[in-house]
mmCIF file of C-alpha atoms in Angstrom:
data_model
loop_
_atom_site.group_PDB
_atom_site.id
_atom_site.type_symbol
_atom_site.label_atom_id
_atom_site.label_comp_id
_atom_site.label_asym_id
_atom_site.label_seq_id
_atom_site.Cartn_x
_atom_site.Cartn_y
_atom_site.Cartn_z
ATOM 1 C CA MET A 44 -0.156 -9.867 -14.041
ATOM 2 C CA ARG A 45 1.026 -12.926 -12.126
ATOM 3 C CA VAL A 46 0.971 -12.328 -8.365
ATOM 4 C CA LEU A 47 2.805 -14.422 -5.786
ATOM 5 C CA VAL A 48 1.352 -14.085 -2.286
ATOM 6 C CA VAL A 49 4.028 -15.225 0.159
ATOM 7 C CA GLY A 50 2.191 -17.083 2.881
ATOM 8 C CA ALA A 51 -1.509 -17.701 3.337
ATOM 9 C CA GLY A 52 -1.944 -16.474 6.881
ATOM 10 C CA ALA A 53 -4.447 -14.050 8.326
ATOM 11 C CA VAL A 54 -3.522 -11.022 6.194
ATOM 12 C CA GLY A 55 -1.936 -12.428 3.036
ATOM 13 C CA GLY A 56 -4.517 -15.166 2.927
ATOM 14 C CA TYR A 57 -7.361 -12.674 3.213
ATOM 15 C CA PHE A 58 -6.236 -10.327 0.452
ATOM 16 C CA GLY A 59 -5.108 -13.230 -1.707
ATOM 17 C CA ALA A 60 -8.483 -14.897 -1.341
ATOM 18 C CA ARG A 61 -10.355 -11.736 -2.339
ATOM 19 C CA LEU A 62 -8.061 -11.264 -5.329
ATOM 20 C CA THR A 63 -8.593 -14.872 -6.385
ATOM 21 C CA GLN A 64 -12.342 -14.428 -6.006
ATOM 22 C CA ALA A 65 -12.106 -11.384 -8.299
ATOM 23 C CA GLY A 66 -10.423 -13.436 -11.003
ATOM 24 C CA ARG A 67 -6.816 -12.294 -10.571
ATOM 25 C CA ASP A 68 -3.915 -14.676 -11.271
ATOM 26 C CA ILE A 69 -2.859 -15.469 -7.687
ATOM 27 C CA THR A 70 -0.462 -18.144 -6.438
ATOM 28 C CA PHE A 71 0.222 -18.753 -2.747
ATOM 29 C CA LEU A 72 3.765 -19.659 -1.652
ATOM 30 C CA VAL A 73 3.331 -21.788 1.452
ATOM 31 C CA ARG A 74 4.956 -24.625 3.356
ATOM 32 C CA GLY A 75 4.041 -28.253 3.866
ATOM 33 C CA GLU A 76 1.122 -28.379 6.289
ATOM 34 C CA ARG A 77 -0.547 -25.214 5.022
ATOM 35 C CA ALA A 78 -0.115 -26.472 1.451
ATOM 36 C CA LYS A 79 -1.872 -29.727 2.323
ATOM 37 C CA GLN A 80 -4.665 -27.836 4.036
ATOM 38 C CA LEU A 81 -5.228 -25.488 1.099
ATOM 39 C CA ASN A 82 -5.074 -28.284 -1.442
ATOM 40 C CA THR A 83 -7.630 -30.274 0.536
ATOM 41 C CA ASP A 84 -10.039 -27.591 1.774
ATOM 42 C CA GLY A 85 -9.272 -24.561 -0.387
ATOM 43 C CA ILE A 86 -8.918 -21.161 1.212
ATOM 44 C CA ARG A 87 -11.712 -20.310 3.628
ATOM 45 C CA VAL A 88 -12.701 -16.834 4.786
ATOM 46 C CA VAL A 89 -15.287 -15.815 7.366
ATOM 47 C CA SER A 90 -16.062 -12.139 6.911
ATOM 48 C CA PRO A 91 -18.764 -9.498 7.436
ATOM 49 C CA HIS A 92 -18.270 -8.800 3.720
ATOM 50 C CA GLY A 93 -19.215 -12.342 2.800
ATOM 51 C CA ASP A 94 -17.772 -15.770 3.517
ATOM 52 C CA LEU A 95 -15.986 -17.725 0.855
ATOM 53 C CA THR A 96 -14.442 -21.116 0.265
ATOM 54 C CA MET A 97 -12.604 -21.705 -2.992
ATOM 55 C CA PRO A 98 -9.672 -23.604 -4.481
ATOM 56 C CA VAL A 99 -6.404 -21.697 -4.915
ATOM 57 C CA LYS A 100 -3.099 -22.232 -6.652
ATOM 58 C CA VAL A 101 -0.390 -23.316 -4.234
ATOM 59 C CA VAL A 102 3.356 -23.664 -4.702
ATOM 60 C CA LEU A 103 6.234 -24.743 -2.470
ATOM 61 C CA ALA A 104 9.579 -22.935 -2.490
ATOM 62 C CA ASP A 105 11.404 -25.668 -4.382
ATOM 63 C CA GLN A 106 8.699 -25.601 -7.070
ATOM 64 C CA LEU A 107 9.268 -21.961 -8.043
ATOM 65 C CA LYS A 108 10.836 -21.777 -11.495
ATOM 66 C CA LYS A 109 10.385 -18.277 -12.927
ATOM 67 C CA PRO A 110 9.756 -14.671 -11.884
ATOM 68 C CA PHE A 111 6.375 -13.220 -10.962
ATOM 69 C CA ASP A 112 5.158 -9.735 -11.836
ATOM 70 C CA ILE A 113 4.197 -8.830 -8.242
ATOM 71 C CA ILE A 114 5.299 -10.409 -4.976
ATOM 72 C CA PHE A 115 2.965 -9.582 -2.083
ATOM 73 C CA LEU A 116 4.526 -9.953 1.368
ATOM 74 C CA SER A 117 2.636 -9.949 4.644
ATOM 75 C CA MET A 118 4.434 -12.303 7.027
ATOM 76 C CA LYS A 119 5.629 -11.465 10.529
ATOM 77 C CA GLY A 120 8.871 -9.524 10.654
ATOM 78 C CA PHE A 121 10.778 -12.366 12.312
ATOM 79 C CA ALA A 122 9.904 -14.665 9.370
ATOM 80 C CA LEU A 123 11.212 -12.330 6.666
ATOM 81 C CA ASP A 124 14.736 -13.736 6.326
ATOM 82 C CA GLN A 125 13.508 -17.255 5.646
ATOM 83 C CA ALA A 126 10.778 -15.955 3.362
ATOM 84 C CA MET A 127 13.325 -14.061 1.248
ATOM 85 C CA ASN A 128 15.247 -17.276 0.704
ATOM 86 C CA ASP A 129 12.023 -19.018 -0.285
ATOM 87 C CA PHE A 130 10.835 -16.508 -2.885
ATOM 88 C CA ALA A 131 14.188 -15.191 -4.177
ATOM 89 C CA ILE A 132 14.013 -17.169 -7.417
ATOM 90 C CA ALA A 133 10.647 -15.516 -8.172
ATOM 91 C CA VAL A 134 12.256 -12.055 -8.272
ATOM 92 C CA GLY A 135 13.137 -10.997 -11.793
ATOM 93 C CA PRO A 136 14.422 -7.703 -13.240
ATOM 94 C CA ASN A 137 10.848 -6.397 -13.649
ATOM 95 C CA THR A 138 9.308 -7.835 -10.481
ATOM 96 C CA THR A 139 7.539 -5.443 -8.110
ATOM 97 C CA ILE A 140 7.855 -6.373 -4.432
ATOM 98 C CA LEU A 141 4.972 -5.039 -2.329
ATOM 99 C CA PRO A 142 5.516 -5.607 1.412
ATOM 100 C CA ILE A 143 2.880 -4.729 4.000
ATOM 101 C CA LEU A 144 4.840 -5.784 7.061
ATOM 102 C CA ASN A 145 4.671 -3.870 10.324
ATOM 103 C CA GLY A 146 7.172 -1.103 11.047
ATOM 104 C CA MET A 147 9.844 0.082 8.615
ATOM 105 C CA ARG A 148 12.877 -2.135 9.183
ATOM 106 C CA HIS A 149 11.760 -4.653 6.567
ATOM 107 C CA MET A 150 12.256 -2.051 3.836
ATOM 108 C CA GLU A 151 15.990 -1.900 4.589
ATOM 109 C CA THR A 152 16.204 -5.690 4.752
ATOM 110 C CA LEU A 153 14.461 -6.178 1.410
ATOM 111 C CA SER A 154 16.393 -3.369 -0.223
ATOM 112 C CA SER A 155 19.706 -4.900 0.839
ATOM 113 C CA ARG A 156 18.742 -8.229 -0.697
ATOM 114 C CA PHE A 157 16.874 -7.226 -3.862
ATOM 115 C CA GLY A 158 17.656 -3.530 -4.384
ATOM 116 C CA GLU A 159 15.495 -0.529 -3.525
ATOM 117 C CA GLU A 160 14.311 -0.230 -7.128
ATOM 118 C CA ALA A 161 12.377 -3.493 -6.755
ATOM 119 C CA LEU A 162 10.288 -2.169 -3.854
ATOM 120 C CA ILE A 163 7.157 -0.128 -3.516
ATOM 121 C CA GLY A 164 5.621 0.777 -0.167
ATOM 122 C CA GLY A 165 2.435 -0.670 1.243
ATOM 123 C CA VAL A 166 0.025 -0.208 4.139
ATOM 124 C CA CYS A 167 -2.896 -2.443 5.023
ATOM 125 C CA MET A 168 -5.746 -1.744 7.404
ATOM 126 C CA VAL A 169 -7.462 -5.013 8.234
ATOM 127 C CA SER A 170 -8.081 -7.036 11.388
ATOM 128 C CA THR A 171 -7.971 -10.770 10.746
ATOM 129 C CA GLU A 172 -6.871 -13.938 12.456
ATOM 130 C CA MET A 173 -6.595 -17.583 11.514
ATOM 131 C CA ASP A 174 -8.577 -20.028 13.633
ATOM 132 C CA LYS A 175 -7.571 -23.546 14.647
ATOM 133 C CA ASP A 176 -9.191 -24.972 11.526
ATOM 134 C CA GLY A 177 -7.169 -22.772 9.182
ATOM 135 C CA ARG A 178 -10.038 -20.415 8.359
ATOM 136 C CA ILE A 179 -9.265 -16.708 8.030
ATOM 137 C CA VAL A 180 -11.658 -14.744 10.225
ATOM 138 C CA GLN A 181 -12.144 -11.017 9.643
ATOM 139 C CA LEU A 182 -12.774 -9.253 12.954
ATOM 140 C CA SER A 183 -14.044 -5.880 11.694
ATOM 141 C CA GLU A 184 -15.380 -4.354 8.494
ATOM 142 C CA VAL A 185 -12.282 -2.242 7.788
ATOM 143 C CA GLN A 186 -10.298 -3.552 4.805
ATOM 144 C CA LYS A 187 -8.008 -1.186 2.952
ATOM 145 C CA LEU A 188 -4.777 -1.600 1.035
ATOM 146 C CA SER A 189 -2.596 1.368 0.025
ATOM 147 C CA TYR A 190 0.545 1.248 -2.120
ATOM 148 C CA GLY A 191 2.870 3.614 -3.934
ATOM 149 C CA GLU A 192 6.390 4.482 -4.994
ATOM 150 C CA LEU A 193 8.785 5.479 -2.242
ATOM 151 C CA ASN A 194 9.713 8.616 -4.246
ATOM 152 C CA ARG A 195 6.038 9.713 -4.362
ATOM 153 C CA GLN A 196 5.768 9.353 -8.150
ATOM 154 C CA ILE A 197 2.968 7.675 -10.094
ATOM 155 C CA THR A 198 4.706 5.201 -12.407
ATOM 156 C CA PRO A 199 3.583 2.577 -14.917
ATOM 157 C CA ARG A 200 4.289 -0.221 -12.442
ATOM 158 C CA THR A 201 2.226 1.342 -9.656
ATOM 159 C CA GLU A 202 -0.597 1.939 -12.124
ATOM 160 C CA GLN A 203 -0.379 -1.725 -13.146
ATOM 161 C CA THR A 204 -0.336 -2.742 -9.484
ATOM 162 C CA ASP A 205 -3.397 -0.585 -8.904
ATOM 163 C CA GLU A 206 -5.199 -2.305 -11.768
ATOM 164 C CA VAL A 207 -4.570 -5.669 -10.110
ATOM 165 C CA PHE A 208 -5.784 -4.709 -6.647
ATOM 166 C CA ARG A 209 -8.526 -2.202 -7.439
ATOM 167 C CA GLY A 210 -12.050 -3.591 -7.640
ATOM 168 C CA ALA A 211 -11.212 -6.849 -5.887
ATOM 169 C CA GLY A 212 -13.634 -6.527 -2.975
ATOM 170 C CA PHE A 213 -11.664 -4.264 -0.632
ATOM 171 C CA ASP A 214 -10.763 -0.579 -0.522
ATOM 172 C CA THR A 215 -7.574 0.520 -2.288
ATOM 173 C CA GLN A 216 -5.493 3.665 -2.661
ATOM 174 C CA LEU A 217 -2.662 4.443 -5.077
ATOM 175 C CA SER A 218 -0.735 6.778 -2.781
ATOM 176 C CA THR A 219 1.689 9.578 -3.593
ATOM 177 C CA ASP A 220 2.910 9.672 0.025
ATOM 178 C CA ILE A 221 3.122 6.026 1.028
ATOM 179 C CA VAL A 222 6.109 6.460 3.350
ATOM 180 C CA GLN A 223 4.103 8.890 5.479
ATOM 181 C CA GLY A 224 1.289 6.366 5.530
ATOM 182 C CA MET A 225 3.673 3.619 6.639
ATOM 183 C CA TRP A 226 4.953 5.781 9.496
ATOM 184 C CA GLU A 227 1.450 6.666 10.633
ATOM 185 C CA LYS A 228 0.460 2.999 10.615
ATOM 186 C CA TRP A 229 3.579 2.268 12.672
ATOM 187 C CA VAL A 230 2.665 4.956 15.204
ATOM 188 C CA GLN A 231 -0.838 3.525 15.558
ATOM 189 C CA LEU A 232 0.327 -0.065 15.842
ATOM 190 C CA ALA A 233 3.138 0.651 18.289
ATOM 191 C CA ALA A 234 0.925 2.761 20.533
ATOM 192 C CA ALA A 235 -2.022 0.366 20.514
ATOM 193 C CA GLY A 236 0.251 -2.645 20.925
ATOM 194 C CA ALA A 237 2.097 -1.107 23.866
ATOM 195 C CA ILE A 238 -1.144 -0.049 25.532
ATOM 196 C CA THR A 239 -2.927 -3.381 25.239
ATOM 197 C CA CYS A 240 0.078 -5.618 25.924
ATOM 198 C CA LEU A 241 1.388 -3.690 28.909
ATOM 199 C CA MET A 242 -2.062 -3.387 30.490
ATOM 200 C CA ARG A 243 -3.333 -6.812 29.317
ATOM 201 C CA GLY A 244 -6.677 -5.567 28.055
ATOM 202 C CA ASP A 245 -8.406 -4.152 25.021
ATOM 203 C CA ILE A 246 -8.495 -0.403 24.449
ATOM 204 C CA GLY A 247 -11.840 0.044 26.205
ATOM 205 C CA GLU A 248 -10.774 -1.946 29.261
ATOM 206 C CA VAL A 249 -7.682 0.209 29.636
ATOM 207 C CA ALA A 250 -9.637 3.442 29.128
ATOM 208 C CA ARG A 251 -12.151 2.483 31.821
ATOM 209 C CA ALA A 252 -9.419 1.744 34.370
ATOM 210 C CA PRO A 253 -8.217 4.494 36.733
ATOM 211 C CA GLY A 254 -5.621 6.548 34.876
ATOM 212 C CA GLY A 255 -6.130 4.517 31.726
ATOM 213 C CA ILE A 256 -6.985 7.366 29.367
ATOM 214 C CA GLU A 257 -4.004 9.430 30.524
ATOM 215 C CA PHE A 258 -1.736 6.409 30.169
ATOM 216 C CA SER A 259 -2.922 5.616 26.631
ATOM 217 C CA ARG A 260 -2.640 9.214 25.532
ATOM 218 C CA ALA A 261 0.904 9.450 26.911
ATOM 219 C CA ILE A 262 2.094 6.392 24.993
ATOM 220 C CA LEU A 263 0.552 7.691 21.779
ATOM 221 C CA LEU A 264 2.269 11.060 22.238
ATOM 222 C CA GLU A 265 5.614 9.303 22.698
ATOM 223 C CA CYS A 266 5.157 7.480 19.391
ATOM 224 C CA ILE A 267 4.106 10.699 17.639
ATOM 225 C CA ALA A 268 7.181 12.473 19.003
ATOM 226 C CA ILE A 269 9.491 9.809 17.573
ATOM 227 C CA ALA A 270 7.875 9.949 14.135
ATOM 228 C CA THR A 271 8.067 13.745 14.197
ATOM 229 C CA VAL A 272 11.816 13.950 14.858
ATOM 230 C CA CYS A 273 12.333 11.373 12.087
ATOM 231 C CA GLY A 274 10.672 13.751 9.618
ATOM 232 C CA HIS A 275 7.273 12.050 9.471
ATOM 233 C CA ARG A 276 5.062 14.083 11.780
ATOM 234 C CA PRO A 277 1.550 12.582 11.689
ATOM 235 C CA THR A 278 -1.092 14.919 10.354
ATOM 236 C CA PRO A 279 -3.305 16.760 12.873
ATOM 237 C CA GLN A 280 -6.291 14.762 11.602
ATOM 238 C CA PHE A 281 -4.466 11.477 12.212
ATOM 239 C CA GLN A 282 -3.424 12.570 15.697
ATOM 240 C CA GLN A 283 -6.945 13.545 16.712
ATOM 241 C CA GLN A 284 -8.360 10.352 15.258
ATOM 242 C CA GLN A 285 -5.868 8.187 17.136
ATOM 243 C CA ILE A 286 -6.416 10.009 20.428
ATOM 244 C CA ALA A 287 -10.125 9.324 20.076
ATOM 245 C CA THR A 288 -9.611 5.709 18.991
ATOM 246 C CA LEU A 289 -7.085 4.764 21.660
ATOM 247 C CA THR A 290 -8.998 6.323 24.567
ATOM 248 C CA ALA A 291 -12.534 5.155 23.701
ATOM 249 C CA GLU A 292 -14.110 3.520 26.732
ATOM 250 C CA ASP A 293 -16.476 1.356 24.664
ATOM 251 C CA SER A 294 -13.792 0.061 22.289
ATOM 252 C CA LYS A 295 -12.875 -3.619 21.983
ATOM 253 C CA PHE A 296 -9.964 -2.823 19.688
ATOM 254 C CA THR A 297 -6.803 -4.926 20.008
ATOM 255 C CA THR A 298 -3.768 -5.528 17.816
ATOM 256 C CA SER A 299 -2.139 -8.638 16.383
ATOM 257 C CA LEU A 300 0.703 -8.082 18.862
ATOM 258 C CA TYR A 301 -1.730 -8.414 21.761
ATOM 259 C CA ARG A 302 -3.633 -11.339 20.234
ATOM 260 C CA ASP A 303 -0.388 -13.224 19.584
ATOM 261 C CA LEU A 304 0.651 -12.590 23.175
ATOM 262 C CA LEU A 305 -2.613 -14.038 24.506
ATOM 263 C CA ARG A 306 -2.153 -17.124 22.326
ATOM 264 C CA SER A 307 1.428 -17.615 23.526
ATOM 265 C CA ASN A 308 2.757 -17.121 19.995
ATOM 266 C CA HIS A 309 6.006 -15.431 19.015
ATOM 267 C CA ILE A 310 5.531 -11.669 18.841
ATOM 268 C CA GLU A 311 6.940 -8.875 16.653
ATOM 269 C CA VAL A 312 8.273 -6.879 19.580
ATOM 270 C CA ASP A 313 11.525 -5.866 17.868
ATOM 271 C CA ALA A 314 9.983 -4.790 14.557
ATOM 272 C CA ILE A 315 7.139 -2.839 16.155
ATOM 273 C CA LEU A 316 8.594 -1.440 19.382
ATOM 274 C CA GLY A 317 12.332 -2.129 19.406
ATOM 275 C CA ASP A 318 13.092 -0.505 16.076
ATOM 276 C CA LEU A 319 10.972 2.540 16.916
ATOM 277 C CA LEU A 320 12.949 2.948 20.137
ATOM 278 C CA LYS A 321 16.210 2.844 18.159
ATOM 279 C CA HIS A 322 14.965 5.888 16.264
ATOM 280 C CA ALA A 323 14.057 7.519 19.590
ATOM 281 C CA GLN A 324 17.522 6.913 20.979
ATOM 282 C CA ALA A 325 19.203 8.227 17.825
ATOM 283 C CA HIS A 326 17.289 11.510 18.222
ATOM 284 C CA SER A 327 17.469 11.691 22.045
ATOM 285 C CA VAL A 328 13.709 11.336 22.490
ATOM 286 C CA GLU A 329 12.510 10.158 25.881
ATOM 287 C CA ALA A 330 9.964 7.358 25.560
ATOM 288 C CA THR A 331 9.704 5.954 29.071
ATOM 289 C CA LEU A 332 6.383 4.163 28.732
ATOM 290 C CA LEU A 333 7.191 2.719 25.318
ATOM 291 C CA ARG A 334 10.512 1.442 26.641
ATOM 292 C CA ALA A 335 8.777 -0.194 29.600
ATOM 293 C CA ALA A 336 6.446 -1.992 27.195
ATOM 294 C CA TYR A 337 9.404 -3.091 25.054
ATOM 295 C CA THR A 338 11.307 -4.481 28.051
ATOM 296 C CA HIS A 339 8.198 -6.212 29.324
ATOM 297 C CA LEU A 340 7.494 -7.918 25.991
ATOM 298 C CA SER A 341 11.160 -8.731 25.391
ATOM 299 C CA VAL A 342 11.174 -10.814 28.575
ATOM 300 C CA TYR A 343 8.265 -12.802 27.152
ATOM 301 C CA GLU A 344 9.818 -13.215 23.686
ATOM 302 C CA ASN A 345 13.244 -14.158 25.049
ATOM 303 C CA ARG A 346 11.614 -16.868 27.125
ATOM 304 C CA LYS A 347 9.803 -18.144 24.023
ATOM 305 C CA GLN A 348 13.041 -18.337 22.053
ATOM 306 C CA GLN A 349 14.901 -20.120 24.824
ATOM 307 C CA SER A 350 12.214 -22.757 25.257
ATOM 308 C CA PRO A 351 12.998 -26.041 23.410
ATOM 309 C CA ARG A 352 9.564 -25.929 21.781
ATOM 310 C CA GLY A 353 9.150 -22.177 21.694
ATOM 311 C CA ALA A 354 6.400 -22.554 24.307
#
């Protein structure tokens, strides 16, 4: 199975590197400067599961000539439109597109362009970032990738996908309820992102502040309420786990949304918070704290977009 990993950033680069290390046929679709870096230094990972540096296959968009069996997508939501133009020629009639983007809006975008039949769902649980030298740094030991058909069936293509990803140095799951998993990941990410970005601290710092635990719990409950009215009520186990995780006073947990904010990068505020609030509005769900976080972060992102250099 030939796999095209679109981008070689913190998430795609990490999973692509582990798959390459395991002997899978992986090609990274990247742009100029990242291509030069990978061709010169190889892909470099710093991880509690073992560091690695190794050469990888790299291709530019104008060098793509034929379809791949699997296209693995993990870019930021705001980069999806350009990415689709870049990899479109690699999508054939039997290509499986596996996106692990944040939120759910990307599924509609991809379906409109390539057809729903090309897509399977995906959820990743990993905390990584790319440092100034282009190394991918894993911040915690958690590393799991789940995937499955949107109609909850086990099919030959998901079994083939499972064969590619299973046994490659990270945890995997061939799911029969991947859409529920995607919604639960969205709830977690939106709640944690809103908490840390609005309060400008990690989960533990917020929990230790006066009123912090009540605040964090309230935001989480807003996100759960939205998912519930949309037909994807998180399981009781998930809810209890997230309450514990997002109110732990000794936690240093943050999200990519918060880390991007601290680095003055563009942020996925619309995909993670804005789209969730559209669902809330459609079902008349009050989400006062989540909306405050969205407005707050939209001011930041609008300023970034209006700046000549995006600074």
